[in-house]
Structure formats: structure tokens, C-alpha cells
Tab-separated table of C-alpha atoms and ligand atoms in Angstrom:
chain	number	residue	atom	x	y	z
A	14	UNK	CA	0.000	0.000	0.000
A	15	UNK	CA	1.431	3.343	-1.017
A	16	UNK	CA	0.170	6.715	0.140
A	17	UNK	CA	0.603	9.503	-2.378
A	18	UNK	CA	-0.007	13.158	-1.633
A	19	UNK	CA	-0.748	14.418	-5.114
A	20	UNK	CA	-0.041	18.125	-5.373
A	21	UNK	CA	-2.759	20.217	-6.942
A	22	UNK	CA	0.020	22.025	-8.815
A	23	UNK	CA	0.383	18.914	-10.983
A	24	UNK	CA	-3.328	18.644	-11.737
A	25	UNK	CA	-3.928	22.210	-12.828
A	26	UNK	CA	-1.309	24.473	-14.350
A	27	UNK	CA	-2.896	27.235	-16.393
A	28	UNK	CA	-5.379	24.697	-17.692
A	29	UNK	CA	-6.188	21.183	-16.485
A	30	UNK	CA	-2.927	19.278	-16.960
A	31	UNK	CA	-4.377	16.576	-19.188
A	32	UNK	CA	-0.962	15.336	-20.252
A	33	UNK	CA	0.140	14.717	-16.665
A	34	UNK	CA	-3.176	13.136	-15.686
A	35	UNK	CA	-3.056	10.764	-18.661
A	36	UNK	CA	0.486	9.684	-17.797
A	37	UNK	CA	-0.330	9.386	-14.107
A	38	UNK	CA	-3.361	7.220	-14.853
A	39	UNK	CA	-1.384	4.840	-17.053
A	40	UNK	CA	1.440	4.751	-14.556
A	41	UNK	CA	-0.806	3.787	-11.639
A	42	UNK	CA	-2.813	1.257	-13.687
A	43	UNK	CA	0.433	-0.492	-14.556
A	44	UNK	CA	1.242	-0.907	-10.852
A	45	UNK	CA	-2.270	-2.104	-10.033
A	46	UNK	CA	-1.589	-4.989	-12.410
A	47	UNK	CA	1.482	-5.770	-10.318
A	48	UNK	CA	-0.680	-6.013	-7.195
A	49	UNK	CA	0.091	-2.627	-5.642
A	50	UNK	CA	-2.567	-0.550	-3.867
A	51	UNK	CA	-2.666	3.204	-3.590
A	52	UNK	CA	-4.198	5.843	-1.393
A	53	UNK	CA	-4.152	9.071	-3.370
A	54	UNK	CA	-4.738	12.293	-1.451
A	55	UNK	CA	-5.493	15.100	-3.869
A	56	UNK	CA	-4.465	18.727	-3.302
A	57	UNK	CA	-5.940	22.005	-4.483
A	58	UNK	CA	-2.722	23.735	-5.578
A	59	UNK	CA	-2.852	26.946	-7.533
A	60	UNK	CA	-6.624	26.822	-8.017
A	61	UNK	CA	-7.135	26.777	-4.239
A	62	UNK	CA	-4.745	29.735	-3.859
A	63	UNK	CA	-6.545	31.666	-6.612
A	64	UNK	CA	-9.861	31.254	-4.822
A	65	UNK	CA	-8.299	32.174	-1.496
A	66	UNK	CA	-6.696	35.262	-3.007
A	67	UNK	CA	-10.001	36.306	-4.592
A	68	UNK	CA	-11.807	35.784	-1.303
A	69	UNK	CA	-9.198	37.841	0.564
A	70	UNK	CA	-9.659	40.684	-1.911
A	71	UNK	CA	-13.378	40.408	-1.161
A	72	UNK	CA	-12.563	41.039	2.518
A	73	UNK	CA	-13.142	37.477	3.645
A	74	UNK	CA	-10.728	37.397	6.541
A	75	UNK	CA	-11.548	34.284	8.546
A	76	UNK	CA	-8.722	31.773	8.206
A	77	UNK	CA	-11.160	28.933	8.732
A	78	UNK	CA	-13.328	30.197	5.887
A	79	UNK	CA	-10.310	30.517	3.587
A	80	UNK	CA	-9.215	27.003	4.522
A	81	UNK	CA	-12.732	25.687	3.844
A	82	UNK	CA	-12.655	27.357	0.454
A	83	UNK	CA	-9.345	25.560	-0.230
A	84	UNK	CA	-10.819	22.251	0.948
A	85	UNK	CA	-13.669	22.678	-1.543
A	86	UNK	CA	-11.126	22.950	-4.340
A	87	UNK	CA	-9.344	19.779	-3.191
A	88	UNK	CA	-12.746	18.052	-3.496
A	89	UNK	CA	-13.118	19.259	-7.055
A	90	UNK	CA	-9.649	18.022	-8.017
A	91	UNK	CA	-10.189	14.771	-6.137
A	92	UNK	CA	-13.347	14.156	-8.113
A	93	UNK	CA	-11.474	14.464	-11.378
A	94	UNK	CA	-8.800	12.050	-10.150
A	95	UNK	CA	-11.524	9.715	-8.875
A	96	UNK	CA	-13.097	9.653	-12.344
A	97	UNK	CA	-9.752	8.567	-13.814
A	98	UNK	CA	-9.700	5.519	-11.574
A	99	UNK	CA	-13.433	4.940	-11.108
A	100	UNK	CA	-13.271	1.272	-12.072
A	101	UNK	CA	-10.623	0.511	-9.474
A	102	UNK	CA	-11.472	2.939	-6.734
A	103	UNK	CA	-13.522	2.840	-3.540
A	104	UNK	CA	-16.752	4.589	-4.627
A	105	UNK	CA	-16.520	7.483	-2.175
A	106	UNK	CA	-13.970	10.239	-1.834
A	107	UNK	CA	-12.652	10.265	1.713
A	108	UNK	CA	-13.186	13.674	3.293
A	109	UNK	CA	-12.772	12.465	6.846
A	110	UNK	CA	-9.810	10.138	7.324
A	111	UNK	CA	-10.982	9.290	10.854
A	112	UNK	CA	-13.866	7.274	9.445
A	113	UNK	CA	-13.144	3.582	9.405
A	114	UNK	CA	-13.180	2.325	5.872
A	115	UNK	CA	-12.569	-1.252	5.080
A	116	UNK	CA	-11.902	-0.970	1.388
A	117	UNK	CA	-11.278	-3.875	-0.899
A	118	UNK	CA	-10.651	-1.783	-3.985
A	119	UNK	CA	-7.149	-1.100	-5.189
A	120	UNK	CA	-7.401	2.664	-4.884
A	121	UNK	CA	-8.733	5.018	-2.257
A	122	UNK	CA	-9.059	8.692	-3.143
A	123	UNK	CA	-9.077	11.350	-0.423
A	124	UNK	CA	-9.384	15.142	-0.374
A	125	UNK	CA	-8.987	17.901	2.226
A	126	UNK	CA	-10.454	17.355	5.681
A	127	UNK	CA	-10.672	20.375	7.989
A	128	UNK	CA	-9.087	23.812	8.504
A	129	UNK	CA	-5.614	24.185	9.953
A	130	UNK	CA	-3.418	22.207	7.582
A	131	UNK	CA	-3.151	20.922	4.020
A	132	UNK	CA	-3.816	17.580	2.375
A	133	UNK	CA	-0.271	16.563	3.460
A	134	UNK	CA	-1.771	16.137	6.923
A	135	UNK	CA	-4.540	13.916	5.569
A	136	UNK	CA	-1.934	11.808	3.744
A	137	UNK	CA	0.130	11.437	6.939
A	138	UNK	CA	-2.967	10.528	8.936
A	139	UNK	CA	-3.949	7.867	6.392
A	140	UNK	CA	-0.383	6.526	6.219
A	141	UNK	CA	-0.485	5.891	9.942
A	142	UNK	CA	-3.961	4.394	9.757
A	143	UNK	CA	-3.108	1.997	6.937
A	144	UNK	CA	0.397	1.264	8.230
A	145	UNK	CA	2.382	2.798	5.389
A	146	UNK	CA	5.908	3.843	6.342
A	147	UNK	CA	6.122	6.652	3.813
A	148	UNK	CA	4.098	9.448	2.346
A	149	UNK	CA	5.124	10.037	-1.234
A	150	UNK	CA	4.651	13.725	-1.882
A	151	UNK	CA	4.360	14.311	-5.606
A	152	UNK	CA	4.987	17.941	-6.260
A	153	UNK	CA	6.490	20.270	-8.844
A	154	UNK	CA	9.944	20.750	-7.341
A	155	UNK	CA	12.901	18.351	-7.497
A	156	UNK	CA	14.080	18.737	-3.915
A	157	UNK	CA	13.620	20.593	-0.690
A	158	UNK	CA	15.971	23.542	-1.064
A	159	UNK	CA	18.067	25.220	1.596
A	160	UNK	CA	19.893	28.531	1.324
A	161	UNK	CA	23.656	28.297	1.744
A	162	UNK	CA	25.795	31.358	1.106
A	163	UNK	CA	23.052	32.989	-0.957
A	164	UNK	CA	22.741	29.853	-3.093
A	165	UNK	CA	19.789	27.493	-3.180
A	166	UNK	CA	20.860	23.897	-2.744
A	167	UNK	CA	18.637	20.849	-3.129
A	168	UNK	CA	19.117	18.419	-0.256
A	169	UNK	CA	18.727	14.657	-0.438
A	170	UNK	CA	18.023	13.809	3.188
A	171	UNK	CA	16.793	15.720	6.209
A	172	UNK	CA	15.618	14.711	9.659
A	173	UNK	CA	12.183	16.017	10.654
A	174	UNK	CA	13.832	18.475	13.042
A	175	UNK	CA	16.119	19.795	10.315
A	176	UNK	CA	13.183	20.130	7.951
A	177	UNK	CA	10.968	21.824	10.554
A	178	UNK	CA	13.718	24.396	11.138
A	179	UNK	CA	13.696	25.584	7.514
A	180	UNK	CA	9.959	25.881	6.868
A	181	UNK	CA	7.447	28.403	8.286
A	182	UNK	CA	6.383	27.445	11.809
A	183	UNK	CA	2.764	28.526	11.680
A	184	UNK	CA	-0.030	27.396	9.416
A	185	UNK	CA	-1.895	29.872	7.227
A	186	UNK	CA	-4.333	29.168	4.377
A	187	UNK	CA	-2.539	28.594	1.094
A	188	UNK	CA	0.882	28.292	2.770
A	189	UNK	CA	3.715	27.340	0.387
A	190	UNK	CA	5.851	24.550	1.795
A	191	UNK	CA	6.973	21.276	0.181
A	192	UNK	CA	5.343	19.446	3.111
A	193	UNK	CA	3.248	21.499	5.485
A	194	UNK	CA	4.445	22.216	9.056
A	195	UNK	CA	1.434	20.706	10.818
A	196	UNK	CA	1.671	17.524	8.748
A	197	UNK	CA	5.422	17.439	9.412
A	198	UNK	CA	4.884	17.529	13.180
A	199	UNK	CA	2.413	14.666	12.846
A	200	UNK	CA	4.755	12.640	10.642
A	201	UNK	CA	7.576	13.212	13.127
A	202	UNK	CA	5.352	11.980	15.952
A	203	UNK	CA	4.209	8.936	13.973
A	204	UNK	CA	7.751	8.235	12.675
A	205	UNK	CA	6.534	8.344	9.110
A	206	UNK	CA	8.966	9.381	6.390
A	207	UNK	CA	8.143	11.711	3.555
A	208	UNK	CA	9.544	11.511	0.090
A	209	UNK	CA	9.453	14.672	-1.968
A	210	UNK	CA	9.509	13.810	-5.661
A	211	UNK	CA	8.894	15.832	-8.780
A	212	UNK	CA	5.687	14.375	-10.207
A	213	UNK	CA	6.388	15.818	-13.650
A	214	UNK	CA	8.972	13.071	-14.072
A	215	UNK	CA	7.195	9.830	-13.198
A	216	UNK	CA	10.368	7.795	-13.767
A	217	UNK	CA	11.420	9.138	-10.336
A	218	UNK	CA	8.370	7.510	-8.779
A	219	UNK	CA	9.087	4.335	-10.752
A	220	UNK	CA	12.610	4.232	-9.351
A	221	UNK	CA	11.291	4.592	-5.853
A	222	UNK	CA	8.554	1.962	-6.219
A	223	UNK	CA	10.862	-0.564	-7.873
A	224	UNK	CA	14.227	0.052	-6.271
A	225	UNK	CA	13.525	2.173	-3.222
A	226	UNK	CA	15.837	4.834	-4.666
A	227	UNK	CA	14.889	8.412	-3.776
A	228	UNK	CA	15.858	10.938	-6.420
A	229	UNK	CA	14.336	13.824	-4.510
A	230	UNK	CA	14.371	14.587	-0.779
A	231	UNK	CA	13.839	11.992	1.925
A	232	UNK	CA	12.613	13.538	5.178
A	233	UNK	CA	12.647	11.647	8.446
B	19	LIG	P1	-3.531	21.680	-0.526
B	19	LIG	O1	-3.406	20.461	0.247
B	19	LIG	O2	-3.684	21.610	-1.971
B	19	LIG	O3	-2.328	22.633	-0.178
B	19	LIG	O4	-4.756	22.506	0.057
B	19	LIG	P2	-1.121	23.046	-1.109
B	19	LIG	O5	-0.069	23.544	-0.195
B	19	LIG	O6	-1.675	23.952	-2.157
B	19	LIG	O7	-0.597	21.698	-1.702
B	19	LIG	P3	-0.339	21.280	-3.200
B	19	LIG	O8	0.299	22.426	-3.928
B	19	LIG	O9	-1.662	20.867	-3.737
B	19	LIG	O10	0.602	20.146	-2.937
B	19	LIG	C1	-5.135	23.769	-0.451
B	19	LIG	C2	-5.668	24.600	0.673
B	19	LIG	O11	-6.867	24.009	1.194
B	19	LIG	C3	-6.935	24.157	2.601
B	19	LIG	C4	-5.715	24.982	3.015
B	19	LIG	O12	-6.072	26.347	3.030
B	19	LIG	C5	-4.738	24.712	1.875
B	19	LIG	O13	-3.795	25.760	1.748
B	19	LIG	N1	-6.989	22.817	3.263
B	19	LIG	C6	-6.691	21.692	2.579
B	19	LIG	C7	-7.381	22.715	4.596
B	19	LIG	O14	-7.644	23.727	5.262
B	19	LIG	N2	-7.492	21.482	5.166
B	19	LIG	C8	-7.213	20.337	4.493
B	19	LIG	O15	-7.347	19.230	5.065
B	19	LIG	C9	-6.788	20.451	3.162
């Protein structure tokens, strides 16, 4: 069982990223044939941020409301991803990972849950629940980057404490962070590792699934 946190940034660029979604579908179907199972937690990405920005301009100030707006976008994206895998997927999109679901299908699709964090938190929660050791965070960067002498350097491994030191401490709606701080605290507590991989190059995911090689950043 693999848990994937699928960044919304991969699903929608300027338009719906049909090319990525087609490749992702074929990629996953190929691994279903090999007996693998997936939990795919779908993010809201740029679309969520656009809505949140619009709402802020309209003087909507409540952080909870902005988060709920973001969650609604994750549901929209999750529905599209669900449709790609309808034949193989549990027939409901999980919007509350606390619910006990005994699924026999090969895929479970989840979306955002509640204010205060991103879908990374949902992915971490589900990883613990279904006993996965990793959350695979498919995103649109190659690595977690750190600043050293004014240069940005991609790092291959970080402990949770090292990672938590370089990202913002506090949650806010639409926060940019390769893996969100609240989810990171949870993953640290649960001793779950996170693998940051660029989803635009699915051969990286292939290398991880087949050889356990991380060509991205391994946290934890
Ligand atoms: P995402 O999980 O998409 O955040 O949720 P993200 O940082 O944009 O991640 P990528 O780019 O998809 O990987 C979008 C927004 O929805 C709200 C938050 O405001 C978040 O910024 N949200 C999402 C929640 O409040 N709770 C959730 O459980 C999920």
C-alpha cells in the first residue's frame, strides 16, 4: 500500500494538466496490475490559492473560511482524479480520514479534511492508519531547497527536526511549503517518512517503487 499526496500544482497548471493526468493514470494502472494498492490524497494547488486570493480581496478574513474554500477545491480536483480511476477505486472520496473504511478496492481517493493544515496532513494521517511507512509527496519541485551562502541547494536527506527548522512554523491558508508544518509535526510523531519527488517526471516515482531509490528529498 502506497500513500501519495498528489499536489494540486500537478493537476492544474494554467489549464487542467491533461498530459500529466493521462500519464499518471497509465502509470498507476500499470502498478495495479502488479498487485500494488494506492491511497491518493489530492491537493488544491494553484486553483485553491486563486480562490483564497479572490476571497481575501473580497474582505473574507476568517482563516477557517479561507481554509474551507481551499478544501472545496481539493474536493473538485479529487473528483477528477476519482473519475480517472473509477473502475478501481472505492466509490466514495474520503473527506474524513478518521472514518473507518474497510476498502477492498485497489485505490482510495481522499481530499482535504478540515481547517488548519493541508492535504499533506490527511496523507500522513492515512499513512499511519493503513500502516504505510512513507508518504510520497508528488509535487512540482525536485528537492527541498536550503539557502547556503546565498545559493539554493537541493538536499537529499533531512531529519524532521532539520526540515521543521527551515519551513514556516505557523499554518496559514494557502501556505507554500513542500510538506506542510502541521503535517510534518504529525509525521515526526508517527515516525513516518516523507519523500518529496517531482511528479512531472514519473520515472522518479518508478525508481522509488521498484528500487527504493529516492531521487528527490527523503525527510525523516
Ligand atoms: P492543498 O493540500 O492543496 O495545499 O490545500 P497546497 O499547499 O496547495 O498543496 P499542493 O500544492 O496541492 O501540494 C489547499 C488549501 O486548502 C486548505 C488549506 O487552506 C490549503 O492551503 N486545506 C486543505 C485545509 O484547510 N485542510 C485540508 O485538510 C486540506
